Amino acid sequence: NAGVTQTPKFRILKIGQSMTLQCAQDMNHNYMYWYRQDPGMGLKLIYYSVGAGITDKGEVPNGYNVSRSTTEDFPLRLELAAPSQTSVYFCASRGQHNEKLFFGSGTQLSVL
Amino acid sequence: TQLLEQSPQFLSIQEGENLTVYCNSSSVFSSLQWYRQEPGEGPVLLVTVVTGGEVKKLKRLTFQFGDARKDSSLHITAAQPGDTGLYLCAVNTGNQFYFGTGTSLTVIP
């Protein structure tokens, strides 16, 4: 039982490049979330999903896109990377009747 | 505007000391969570408090939810180096979980 798996762990992008951060969970959780964490700060919600085919914006969605074609996967897309998107990105999931969030180990992204 | 304000932002103490960190808001919540995050890892849930005035204990950690359900505190007794980490409070507003600004705790052996 792997829990929440994020790939890659580290990535360096040039300004204007695009990439997809992968997130997969094997707990059959309906709810999935993407957060970003800047140094010394808490977590800011980017996007979330309450089930396959349903996504919604969080606090800081600009510059990002998501999709949820399956219950297991919730990829985060950066189309035109900017230095302001340098951060650590965390994916999380939870069950429908449970408030406990399970987090992946994060993707550290640098945009230079 | 930050929904949840945590204080202090940074705390460095000697092993064996006691400490309290705070999570404050002007809003009322039905429940509040505390997470601990170690370097290079995602946050891990410590506790959820749901009733105003509720006190929960987890070994040397004591969590309290304010009577008005707007704030919470985390008290650690006889801190150990293994308590080092970032402590985050969080609330669920519908389907969205919002996190506080965090308290970074360092316990020096």
mmCIF file with all atom_site columns, C-alpha atoms in Angstrom:
data_model
loop_
_atom_site.group_PDB
_atom_site.id
_atom_site.type_symbol
_atom_site.label_atom_id
_atom_site.label_alt_id
_atom_site.label_comp_id
_atom_site.label_asym_id
_atom_site.label_entity_id
_atom_site.label_seq_id
_atom_site.pdbx_PDB_ins_code
_atom_site.Cartn_x
_atom_site.Cartn_y
_atom_site.Cartn_z
_atom_site.occupancy
_atom_site.B_iso_or_equiv
_atom_site.pdbx_formal_charge
_atom_site.auth_seq_id
_atom_site.auth_comp_id
_atom_site.auth_asym_id
_atom_site.auth_atom_id
_atom_site.pdbx_PDB_model_num
ATOM 1   C CA . ASN A 1 1   ? 0.000   0.000  0.000   1.00 0.00 ? 1   ASN A CA 1
ATOM 2   C CA . ALA A 1 2   ? 1.999   2.983  -1.299  1.00 0.00 ? 2   ALA A CA 1
ATOM 3   C CA . GLY A 1 3   ? -0.401  5.781  -0.224  1.00 0.00 ? 3   GLY A CA 1
ATOM 4   C CA . VAL A 1 4   ? 0.162   8.980  -2.219  1.00 0.00 ? 4   VAL A CA 1
ATOM 5   C CA . THR A 1 5   ? 2.982   8.869  -4.756  1.00 0.00 ? 5   THR A CA 1
ATOM 6   C CA . GLN A 1 6   ? 4.422   11.980 -6.392  1.00 0.00 ? 6   GLN A CA 1
ATOM 7   C CA . THR A 1 7   ? 6.863   12.131 -9.282  1.00 0.00 ? 7   THR A CA 1
ATOM 8   C CA . PRO A 1 8   ? 9.368   13.546 -9.942  1.00 0.00 ? 8   PRO A CA 1
ATOM 9   C CA . LYS A 1 9   ? 10.982  14.467 -6.596  1.00 0.00 ? 9   LYS A CA 1
ATOM 10  C CA . PHE A 1 10  ? 13.092  17.244 -8.105  1.00 0.00 ? 10  PHE A CA 1
ATOM 11  C CA . ARG A 1 11  ? 12.932  19.208 -11.326 1.00 0.00 ? 11  ARG A CA 1
ATOM 12  C CA . ILE A 1 12  ? 14.596  22.273 -12.798 1.00 0.00 ? 12  ILE A CA 1
ATOM 13  C CA . LEU A 1 13  ? 12.767  24.132 -15.557 1.00 0.00 ? 13  LEU A CA 1
ATOM 14  C CA . LYS A 1 14  ? 13.677  27.050 -17.730 1.00 0.00 ? 14  LYS A CA 1
ATOM 15  C CA . ILE A 1 15  ? 11.303  29.999 -17.950 1.00 0.00 ? 15  ILE A CA 1
ATOM 16  C CA . GLY A 1 16  ? 8.543   29.255 -20.453 1.00 0.00 ? 16  GLY A CA 1
ATOM 17  C CA . GLN A 1 17  ? 8.901   25.478 -20.365 1.00 0.00 ? 17  GLN A CA 1
ATOM 18  C CA . SER A 1 18  ? 5.997   23.237 -19.446 1.00 0.00 ? 18  SER A CA 1
ATOM 19  C CA . MET A 1 19  ? 5.748   20.129 -17.319 1.00 0.00 ? 19  MET A CA 1
ATOM 20  C CA . THR A 1 20  ? 3.329   17.849 -15.536 1.00 0.00 ? 20  THR A CA 1
ATOM 21  C CA . LEU A 1 21  ? 3.668   16.874 -11.905 1.00 0.00 ? 21  LEU A CA 1
ATOM 22  C CA . GLN A 1 22  ? 2.259   13.424 -11.334 1.00 0.00 ? 22  GLN A CA 1
ATOM 23  C CA . CYS A 1 23  ? 0.213   12.321 -8.325  1.00 0.00 ? 23  CYS A CA 1
ATOM 24  C CA . ALA A 1 24  ? -1.314  8.899  -7.761  1.00 0.00 ? 24  ALA A CA 1
ATOM 25  C CA . GLN A 1 25  ? -3.066  7.368  -4.765  1.00 0.00 ? 25  GLN A CA 1
ATOM 26  C CA . ASP A 1 26  ? -4.032  3.747  -4.175  1.00 0.00 ? 26  ASP A CA 1
ATOM 27  C CA . MET A 1 27  ? -6.484  4.255  -1.307  1.00 0.00 ? 27  MET A CA 1
ATOM 28  C CA . ASN A 1 28  ? -9.581  4.765  -3.492  1.00 0.00 ? 28  ASN A CA 1
ATOM 29  C CA . HIS A 1 29  ? -9.949  8.290  -2.125  1.00 0.00 ? 29  HIS A CA 1
ATOM 30  C CA . ASN A 1 30  ? -12.475 10.603 -3.738  1.00 0.00 ? 30  ASN A CA 1
ATOM 31  C CA . TYR A 1 31  ? -10.846 13.867 -2.700  1.00 0.00 ? 31  TYR A CA 1
ATOM 32  C CA . MET A 1 32  ? -7.466  14.988 -4.008  1.00 0.00 ? 32  MET A CA 1
ATOM 33  C CA . TYR A 1 33  ? -5.580  18.250 -3.550  1.00 0.00 ? 33  TYR A CA 1
ATOM 34  C CA . TRP A 1 34  ? -2.579  20.123 -4.882  1.00 0.00 ? 34  TRP A CA 1
ATOM 35  C CA . TYR A 1 35  ? -0.703  22.524 -2.602  1.00 0.00 ? 35  TYR A CA 1
ATOM 36  C CA . ARG A 1 36  ? 2.411   24.620 -2.976  1.00 0.00 ? 36  ARG A CA 1
ATOM 37  C CA . GLN A 1 37  ? 4.717   25.477 -0.098  1.00 0.00 ? 37  GLN A CA 1
ATOM 38  C CA . ASP A 1 38  ? 7.155   28.347 -0.277  1.00 0.00 ? 38  ASP A CA 1
ATOM 39  C CA . PRO A 1 39  ? 10.157  28.487 2.106   1.00 0.00 ? 39  PRO A CA 1
ATOM 40  C CA . GLY A 1 40  ? 9.120   29.061 5.712   1.00 0.00 ? 40  GLY A CA 1
ATOM 41  C CA . MET A 1 41  ? 5.461   29.218 4.787   1.00 0.00 ? 41  MET A CA 1
ATOM 42  C CA . GLY A 1 42  ? 2.374   27.106 5.157   1.00 0.00 ? 42  GLY A CA 1
ATOM 43  C CA . LEU A 1 43  ? 0.563   25.381 2.327   1.00 0.00 ? 43  LEU A CA 1
ATOM 44  C CA . LYS A 1 44  ? -1.465  27.197 -0.319  1.00 0.00 ? 44  LYS A CA 1
ATOM 45  C CA . LEU A 1 45  ? -4.222  25.303 -2.127  1.00 0.00 ? 45  LEU A CA 1
ATOM 46  C CA . ILE A 1 46  ? -3.867  25.360 -5.919  1.00 0.00 ? 46  ILE A CA 1
ATOM 47  C CA . TYR A 1 47  ? -6.608  23.017 -7.141  1.00 0.00 ? 47  TYR A CA 1
ATOM 48  C CA . TYR A 1 48  ? -8.710  20.244 -5.717  1.00 0.00 ? 48  TYR A CA 1
ATOM 49  C CA . SER A 1 49  ? -11.011 17.486 -6.918  1.00 0.00 ? 49  SER A CA 1
ATOM 50  C CA . VAL A 1 50  ? -13.967 15.797 -5.238  1.00 0.00 ? 50  VAL A CA 1
ATOM 51  C CA . GLY A 1 51  ? -14.043 12.894 -7.672  1.00 0.00 ? 51  GLY A CA 1
ATOM 52  C CA . ALA A 1 52  ? -13.194 11.732 -11.152 1.00 0.00 ? 52  ALA A CA 1
ATOM 53  C CA . GLY A 1 53  ? -14.176 14.326 -13.746 1.00 0.00 ? 53  GLY A CA 1
ATOM 54  C CA . ILE A 1 54  ? -14.626 17.142 -11.189 1.00 0.00 ? 54  ILE A CA 1
ATOM 55  C CA . THR A 1 55  ? -12.026 19.790 -10.394 1.00 0.00 ? 55  THR A CA 1
ATOM 56  C CA . ASP A 1 56  ? -12.140 23.230 -8.828  1.00 0.00 ? 56  ASP A CA 1
ATOM 57  C CA . LYS A 1 57  ? -9.844  26.161 -8.114  1.00 0.00 ? 57  LYS A CA 1
ATOM 58  C CA . GLY A 1 58  ? -8.240  26.819 -4.764  1.00 0.00 ? 58  GLY A CA 1
ATOM 59  C CA . GLU A 1 59  ? -6.489  29.953 -3.450  1.00 0.00 ? 59  GLU A CA 1
ATOM 60  C CA . VAL A 1 60  ? -3.697  30.223 -6.043  1.00 0.00 ? 60  VAL A CA 1
ATOM 61  C CA . PRO A 1 61  ? -4.754  28.544 -9.343  1.00 0.00 ? 61  PRO A CA 1
ATOM 62  C CA . ASN A 1 62  ? -3.222  31.002 -11.837 1.00 0.00 ? 62  ASN A CA 1
ATOM 63  C CA . GLY A 1 63  ? -0.579  29.412 -14.060 1.00 0.00 ? 63  GLY A CA 1
ATOM 64  C CA . TYR A 1 64  ? -1.725  25.851 -13.340 1.00 0.00 ? 64  TYR A CA 1
ATOM 65  C CA . ASN A 1 65  ? -4.166  23.327 -14.749 1.00 0.00 ? 65  ASN A CA 1
ATOM 66  C CA . VAL A 1 66  ? -5.401  19.965 -13.514 1.00 0.00 ? 66  VAL A CA 1
ATOM 67  C CA . SER A 1 67  ? -7.393  17.013 -14.728 1.00 0.00 ? 67  SER A CA 1
ATOM 68  C CA . ARG A 1 68  ? -8.991  14.044 -12.975 1.00 0.00 ? 68  ARG A CA 1
ATOM 69  C CA . SER A 1 69  ? -9.811  11.325 -15.474 1.00 0.00 ? 69  SER A CA 1
ATOM 70  C CA . THR A 1 70  ? -9.502  8.507  -12.922 1.00 0.00 ? 70  THR A CA 1
ATOM 71  C CA . THR A 1 71  ? -9.973  8.181  -9.176  1.00 0.00 ? 71  THR A CA 1
ATOM 72  C CA . GLU A 1 72  ? -6.297  7.307  -8.743  1.00 0.00 ? 72  GLU A CA 1
ATOM 73  C CA . ASP A 1 73  ? -4.539  10.089 -10.670 1.00 0.00 ? 73  ASP A CA 1
ATOM 74  C CA . PHE A 1 74  ? -4.522  13.873 -10.310 1.00 0.00 ? 74  PHE A CA 1
ATOM 75  C CA . PRO A 1 75  ? -1.778  15.469 -12.453 1.00 0.00 ? 75  PRO A CA 1
ATOM 76  C CA . LEU A 1 76  ? -0.854  19.161 -12.167 1.00 0.00 ? 76  LEU A CA 1
ATOM 77  C CA . ARG A 1 77  ? 0.188   20.947 -15.339 1.00 0.00 ? 77  ARG A CA 1
ATOM 78  C CA . LEU A 1 78  ? 2.392   24.041 -15.604 1.00 0.00 ? 78  LEU A CA 1
ATOM 79  C CA . GLU A 1 79  ? 2.084   25.466 -19.117 1.00 0.00 ? 79  GLU A CA 1
ATOM 80  C CA . LEU A 1 80  ? 4.504   28.424 -19.119 1.00 0.00 ? 80  LEU A CA 1
ATOM 81  C CA . ALA A 1 81  ? 6.810   28.111 -16.152 1.00 0.00 ? 81  ALA A CA 1
ATOM 82  C CA . ALA A 1 82  ? 7.710   31.331 -14.334 1.00 0.00 ? 82  ALA A CA 1
ATOM 83  C CA . PRO A 1 83  ? 10.214  31.975 -11.520 1.00 0.00 ? 83  PRO A CA 1
ATOM 84  C CA . SER A 1 84  ? 7.266   32.672 -9.189  1.00 0.00 ? 84  SER A CA 1
ATOM 85  C CA . GLN A 1 85  ? 6.341   28.989 -9.519  1.00 0.00 ? 85  GLN A CA 1
ATOM 86  C CA . THR A 1 86  ? 9.556   27.898 -7.830  1.00 0.00 ? 86  THR A CA 1
ATOM 87  C CA . SER A 1 87  ? 8.227   26.003 -4.827  1.00 0.00 ? 87  SER A CA 1
ATOM 88  C CA . VAL A 1 88  ? 7.651   22.606 -3.278  1.00 0.00 ? 88  VAL A CA 1
ATOM 89  C CA . TYR A 1 89  ? 4.445   20.994 -4.492  1.00 0.00 ? 89  TYR A CA 1
ATOM 90  C CA . PHE A 1 90  ? 2.459   18.549 -2.404  1.00 0.00 ? 90  PHE A CA 1
ATOM 91  C CA . CYS A 1 91  ? -0.386  16.312 -3.449  1.00 0.00 ? 91  CYS A CA 1
ATOM 92  C CA . ALA A 1 92  ? -2.839  15.011 -0.851  1.00 0.00 ? 92  ALA A CA 1
ATOM 93  C CA . SER A 1 93  ? -5.915  12.818 -0.727  1.00 0.00 ? 93  SER A CA 1
ATOM 94  C CA . ARG A 1 94  ? -8.655  11.846 1.695   1.00 0.00 ? 94  ARG A CA 1
ATOM 95  C CA . GLY A 1 95  ? -11.660 9.584  1.873   1.00 0.00 ? 95  GLY A CA 1
ATOM 96  C CA . GLN A 1 96  ? -15.203 10.879 1.516   1.00 0.00 ? 96  GLN A CA 1
ATOM 97  C CA . HIS A 1 97  ? -16.148 10.618 5.184   1.00 0.00 ? 97  HIS A CA 1
ATOM 98  C CA . ASN A 1 98  ? -12.724 11.216 6.677   1.00 0.00 ? 98  ASN A CA 1
ATOM 99  C CA . GLU A 1 99  ? -11.036 14.550 7.286   1.00 0.00 ? 99  GLU A CA 1
ATOM 100 C CA . LYS A 1 100 ? -7.536  13.076 7.504   1.00 0.00 ? 100 LYS A CA 1
ATOM 101 C CA . LEU A 1 101 ? -5.353  14.235 4.638   1.00 0.00 ? 101 LEU A CA 1
ATOM 102 C CA . PHE A 1 102 ? -2.650  11.885 3.364   1.00 0.00 ? 102 PHE A CA 1
ATOM 103 C CA . PHE A 1 103 ? 0.260   13.667 1.704   1.00 0.00 ? 103 PHE A CA 1
ATOM 104 C CA . GLY A 1 104 ? 2.862   12.639 -0.808  1.00 0.00 ? 104 GLY A CA 1
ATOM 105 C CA . SER A 1 105 ? 6.514   13.439 -0.182  1.00 0.00 ? 105 SER A CA 1
ATOM 106 C CA . GLY A 1 106 ? 6.525   16.432 -2.519  1.00 0.00 ? 106 GLY A CA 1
ATOM 107 C CA . THR A 1 107 ? 8.102   17.678 -5.750  1.00 0.00 ? 107 THR A CA 1
ATOM 108 C CA . GLN A 1 108 ? 10.737  20.395 -5.456  1.00 0.00 ? 108 GLN A CA 1
ATOM 109 C CA . LEU A 1 109 ? 10.535  22.596 -8.552  1.00 0.00 ? 109 LEU A CA 1
ATOM 110 C CA . SER A 1 110 ? 12.948  25.352 -9.534  1.00 0.00 ? 110 SER A CA 1
ATOM 111 C CA . VAL A 1 111 ? 12.251  27.663 -12.463 1.00 0.00 ? 111 VAL A CA 1
ATOM 112 C CA . LEU A 1 112 ? 15.335  29.509 -13.669 1.00 0.00 ? 112 LEU A CA 1
ATOM 113 C CA . THR B 2 1   ? -5.581  37.923 4.299   1.00 0.00 ? 1   THR B CA 1
ATOM 114 C CA . GLN B 2 2   ? -4.472  34.749 6.062   1.00 0.00 ? 2   GLN B CA 1
ATOM 115 C CA . LEU B 2 3   ? -7.346  32.675 7.427   1.00 0.00 ? 3   LEU B CA 1
ATOM 116 C CA . LEU B 2 4   ? -5.189  31.047 10.111  1.00 0.00 ? 4   LEU B CA 1
ATOM 117 C CA . GLU B 2 5   ? -2.354  32.877 11.868  1.00 0.00 ? 5   GLU B CA 1
ATOM 118 C CA . GLN B 2 6   ? 0.203   30.849 13.784  1.00 0.00 ? 6   GLN B CA 1
ATOM 119 C CA . SER B 2 7   ? 2.651   32.091 16.375  1.00 0.00 ? 7   SER B CA 1
ATOM 120 C CA . PRO B 2 8   ? 5.476   32.134 16.927  1.00 0.00 ? 8   PRO B CA 1
ATOM 121 C CA . GLN B 2 9   ? 6.787   31.658 13.394  1.00 0.00 ? 9   GLN B CA 1
ATOM 122 C CA . PHE B 2 10  ? 10.087  30.234 14.651  1.00 0.00 ? 10  PHE B CA 1
ATOM 123 C CA . LEU B 2 11  ? 10.986  28.662 17.966  1.00 0.00 ? 11  LEU B CA 1
ATOM 124 C CA . SER B 2 12  ? 14.333  27.258 19.109  1.00 0.00 ? 12  SER B CA 1
ATOM 125 C CA . ILE B 2 13  ? 14.514  25.648 22.543  1.00 0.00 ? 13  ILE B CA 1
ATOM 126 C CA . GLN B 2 14  ? 16.684  23.316 24.584  1.00 0.00 ? 14  GLN B CA 1
ATOM 127 C CA . GLU B 2 15  ? 15.778  19.680 25.094  1.00 0.00 ? 15  GLU B CA 1
ATOM 128 C CA . GLY B 2 16  ? 13.577  19.273 28.166  1.00 0.00 ? 16  GLY B CA 1
ATOM 129 C CA . GLU B 2 17  ? 11.896  22.674 27.958  1.00 0.00 ? 17  GLU B CA 1
ATOM 130 C CA . ASN B 2 18  ? 8.152   23.188 27.583  1.00 0.00 ? 18  ASN B CA 1
ATOM 131 C CA . LEU B 2 19  ? 6.569   25.230 24.815  1.00 0.00 ? 19  LEU B CA 1
ATOM 132 C CA . THR B 2 20  ? 3.231   26.371 23.455  1.00 0.00 ? 20  THR B CA 1
ATOM 133 C CA . VAL B 2 21  ? 2.352   27.348 19.907  1.00 0.00 ? 21  VAL B CA 1
ATOM 134 C CA . TYR B 2 22  ? -0.839  29.024 18.811  1.00 0.00 ? 22  TYR B CA 1
ATOM 135 C CA . CYS B 2 23  ? -3.244  29.024 15.896  1.00 0.00 ? 23  CYS B CA 1
ATOM 136 C CA . ASN B 2 24  ? -5.673  31.943 15.699  1.00 0.00 ? 24  ASN B CA 1
ATOM 137 C CA . SER B 2 25  ? -8.477  33.089 13.436  1.00 0.00 ? 25  SER B CA 1
ATOM 138 C CA . SER B 2 26  ? -11.382 35.505 13.434  1.00 0.00 ? 26  SER B CA 1
ATOM 139 C CA . SER B 2 27  ? -13.626 32.796 11.979  1.00 0.00 ? 27  SER B CA 1
ATOM 140 C CA . VAL B 2 28  ? -15.465 29.973 13.701  1.00 0.00 ? 28  VAL B CA 1
ATOM 141 C CA . PHE B 2 29  ? -14.750 26.412 12.621  1.00 0.00 ? 29  PHE B CA 1
ATOM 142 C CA . SER B 2 30  ? -16.482 23.090 13.194  1.00 0.00 ? 30  SER B CA 1
ATOM 143 C CA . SER B 2 31  ? -13.111 21.387 13.651  1.00 0.00 ? 31  SER B CA 1
ATOM 144 C CA . LEU B 2 32  ? -9.389  22.091 13.491  1.00 0.00 ? 32  LEU B CA 1
ATOM 145 C CA . GLN B 2 33  ? -6.423  19.887 12.746  1.00 0.00 ? 33  GLN B CA 1
ATOM 146 C CA . TRP B 2 34  ? -2.736  19.908 13.690  1.00 0.00 ? 34  TRP B CA 1
ATOM 147 C CA . TYR B 2 35  ? -0.091  18.455 11.385  1.00 0.00 ? 35  TYR B CA 1
ATOM 148 C CA . ARG B 2 36  ? 3.668   17.998 11.782  1.00 0.00 ? 36  ARG B CA 1
ATOM 149 C CA . GLN B 2 37  ? 5.980   18.190 8.810   1.00 0.00 ? 37  GLN B CA 1
ATOM 150 C CA . GLU B 2 38  ? 9.563   16.953 8.858   1.00 0.00 ? 38  GLU B CA 1
ATOM 151 C CA . PRO B 2 39  ? 12.143  18.209 6.338   1.00 0.00 ? 39  PRO B CA 1
ATOM 152 C CA . GLY B 2 40  ? 11.697  16.676 2.897   1.00 0.00 ? 40  GLY B CA 1
ATOM 153 C CA . GLU B 2 41  ? 8.364   15.071 3.766   1.00 0.00 ? 41  GLU B CA 1
ATOM 154 C CA . GLY B 2 42  ? 4.684   15.899 3.550   1.00 0.00 ? 42  GLY B CA 1
ATOM 155 C CA . PRO B 2 43  ? 2.676   16.878 6.636   1.00 0.00 ? 43  PRO B CA 1
ATOM 156 C CA . VAL B 2 44  ? 1.330   14.124 8.857   1.00 0.00 ? 44  VAL B CA 1
ATOM 157 C CA . LEU B 2 45  ? -1.879  14.509 10.851  1.00 0.00 ? 45  LEU B CA 1
ATOM 158 C CA . LEU B 2 46  ? -1.406  14.615 14.634  1.00 0.00 ? 46  LEU B CA 1
ATOM 159 C CA . VAL B 2 47  ? -4.921  15.330 15.864  1.00 0.00 ? 47  VAL B CA 1
ATOM 160 C CA . THR B 2 48  ? -8.346  16.704 15.020  1.00 0.00 ? 48  THR B CA 1
ATOM 161 C CA . VAL B 2 49  ? -10.293 18.707 17.625  1.00 0.00 ? 49  VAL B CA 1
ATOM 162 C CA . VAL B 2 50  ? -14.014 19.191 17.116  1.00 0.00 ? 50  VAL B CA 1
ATOM 163 C CA . THR B 2 51  ? -15.617 20.549 20.299  1.00 0.00 ? 51  THR B CA 1
ATOM 164 C CA . GLY B 2 52  ? -15.144 24.003 21.817  1.00 0.00 ? 52  GLY B CA 1
ATOM 165 C CA . GLY B 2 53  ? -12.916 23.693 24.882  1.00 0.00 ? 53  GLY B CA 1
ATOM 166 C CA . GLU B 2 54  ? -11.812 20.194 23.927  1.00 0.00 ? 54  GLU B CA 1
ATOM 167 C CA . VAL B 2 55  ? -8.423  19.000 25.157  1.00 0.00 ? 55  VAL B CA 1
ATOM 168 C CA . LYS B 2 56  ? -6.653  16.061 23.528  1.00 0.00 ? 56  LYS B CA 1
ATOM 169 C CA . LYS B 2 57  ? -3.379  14.510 24.597  1.00 0.00 ? 57  LYS B CA 1
ATOM 170 C CA . LEU B 2 58  ? -0.920  12.612 22.438  1.00 0.00 ? 58  LEU B CA 1
ATOM 171 C CA . LYS B 2 59  ? 1.934   11.489 24.698  1.00 0.00 ? 59  LYS B CA 1
ATOM 172 C CA . ARG B 2 60  ? 3.773   14.747 25.564  1.00 0.00 ? 60  ARG B CA 1
ATOM 173 C CA . LEU B 2 61  ? 1.632   16.861 23.225  1.00 0.00 ? 61  LEU B CA 1
ATOM 174 C CA . THR B 2 62  ? -1.538  18.566 24.482  1.00 0.00 ? 62  THR B CA 1
ATOM 175 C CA . PHE B 2 63  ? -3.956  20.141 22.018  1.00 0.00 ? 63  PHE B CA 1
ATOM 176 C CA . GLN B 2 64  ? -6.739  22.528 23.001  1.00 0.00 ? 64  GLN B CA 1
ATOM 177 C CA . PHE B 2 65  ? -9.579  23.956 20.922  1.00 0.00 ? 65  PHE B CA 1
ATOM 178 C CA . GLY B 2 66  ? -10.792 27.358 22.067  1.00 0.00 ? 66  GLY B CA 1
ATOM 179 C CA . ASP B 2 67  ? -14.218 27.660 23.646  1.00 0.00 ? 67  ASP B CA 1
ATOM 180 C CA . ALA B 2 68  ? -15.412 29.796 20.724  1.00 0.00 ? 68  ALA B CA 1
ATOM 181 C CA . ARG B 2 69  ? -13.836 27.410 18.178  1.00 0.00 ? 69  ARG B CA 1
ATOM 182 C CA . LYS B 2 70  ? -11.756 30.226 16.657  1.00 0.00 ? 70  LYS B CA 1
ATOM 183 C CA . ASP B 2 71  ? -8.343  29.263 17.971  1.00 0.00 ? 71  ASP B CA 1
ATOM 184 C CA . SER B 2 72  ? -6.228  26.393 19.184  1.00 0.00 ? 72  SER B CA 1
ATOM 185 C CA . SER B 2 73  ? -3.003  25.738 21.039  1.00 0.00 ? 73  SER B CA 1
ATOM 186 C CA . LEU B 2 74  ? -0.412  22.979 21.068  1.00 0.00 ? 74  LEU B CA 1
ATOM 187 C CA . HIS B 2 75  ? 1.643   22.486 24.204  1.00 0.00 ? 75  HIS B CA 1
ATOM 188 C CA . ILE B 2 76  ? 4.692   20.227 24.259  1.00 0.00 ? 76  ILE B CA 1
ATOM 189 C CA . THR B 2 77  ? 6.063   19.061 27.589  1.00 0.00 ? 77  THR B CA 1
ATOM 190 C CA . ALA B 2 78  ? 9.751   18.219 27.960  1.00 0.00 ? 78  ALA B CA 1
ATOM 191 C CA . ALA B 2 79  ? 10.556  18.722 24.287  1.00 0.00 ? 79  ALA B CA 1
ATOM 192 C CA . GLN B 2 80  ? 12.864  16.238 22.589  1.00 0.00 ? 80  GLN B CA 1
ATOM 193 C CA . PRO B 2 81  ? 14.967  16.558 19.414  1.00 0.00 ? 81  PRO B CA 1
ATOM 194 C CA . GLY B 2 82  ? 12.477  14.256 17.692  1.00 0.00 ? 82  GLY B CA 1
ATOM 195 C CA . ASP B 2 83  ? 9.832   16.980 18.099  1.00 0.00 ? 83  ASP B CA 1
ATOM 196 C CA . THR B 2 84  ? 11.743  19.183 15.651  1.00 0.00 ? 84  THR B CA 1
ATOM 197 C CA . GLY B 2 85  ? 9.631   20.085 12.644  1.00 0.00 ? 85  GLY B CA 1
ATOM 198 C CA . LEU B 2 86  ? 7.079   22.444 11.163  1.00 0.00 ? 86  LEU B CA 1
ATOM 199 C CA . TYR B 2 87  ? 3.750   22.456 13.011  1.00 0.00 ? 87  TYR B CA 1
ATOM 200 C CA . LEU B 2 88  ? 0.750   23.415 10.923  1.00 0.00 ? 88  LEU B CA 1
ATOM 201 C CA . CYS B 2 89  ? -2.847  23.971 11.877  1.00 0.00 ? 89  CYS B CA 1
ATOM 202 C CA . ALA B 2 90  ? -5.566  23.426 9.270   1.00 0.00 ? 90  ALA B CA 1
ATOM 203 C CA . VAL B 2 91  ? -9.315  23.775 8.863   1.00 0.00 ? 91  VAL B CA 1
ATOM 204 C CA . ASN B 2 92  ? -11.803 22.269 6.453   1.00 0.00 ? 92  ASN B CA 1
ATOM 205 C CA . THR B 2 93  ? -14.152 24.844 4.896   1.00 0.00 ? 93  THR B CA 1
ATOM 206 C CA . GLY B 2 94  ? -16.441 22.649 2.849   1.00 0.00 ? 94  GLY B CA 1
ATOM 207 C CA . ASN B 2 95  ? -14.229 20.674 0.489   1.00 0.00 ? 95  ASN B CA 1
ATOM 208 C CA . GLN B 2 96  ? -11.153 22.876 0.888   1.00 0.00 ? 96  GLN B CA 1
ATOM 209 C CA . PHE B 2 97  ? -8.490  22.522 3.555   1.00 0.00 ? 97  PHE B CA 1
ATOM 210 C CA . TYR B 2 98  ? -6.720  25.741 4.532   1.00 0.00 ? 98  TYR B CA 1
ATOM 211 C CA . PHE B 2 99  ? -3.431  25.708 6.379   1.00 0.00 ? 99  PHE B CA 1
ATOM 212 C CA . GLY B 2 100 ? -1.888  28.176 8.767   1.00 0.00 ? 100 GLY B CA 1
ATOM 213 C CA . THR B 2 101 ? 1.443   29.887 8.300   1.00 0.00 ? 101 THR B CA 1
ATOM 214 C CA . GLY B 2 102 ? 3.220   27.287 10.450  1.00 0.00 ? 102 GLY B CA 1
ATOM 215 C CA . THR B 2 103 ? 5.568   27.261 13.451  1.00 0.00 ? 103 THR B CA 1
ATOM 216 C CA . SER B 2 104 ? 9.060   25.949 12.802  1.00 0.00 ? 104 SER B CA 1
ATOM 217 C CA . LEU B 2 105 ? 10.319  24.256 15.969  1.00 0.00 ? 105 LEU B CA 1
ATOM 218 C CA . THR B 2 106 ? 13.936  23.302 16.617  1.00 0.00 ? 106 THR B CA 1
ATOM 219 C CA . VAL B 2 107 ? 14.794  21.334 19.759  1.00 0.00 ? 107 VAL B CA 1
ATOM 220 C CA . ILE B 2 108 ? 18.487  21.488 20.561  1.00 0.00 ? 108 ILE B CA 1
ATOM 221 C CA . PRO B 2 109 ? 19.985  18.425 22.305  1.00 0.00 ? 109 PRO B CA 1
#
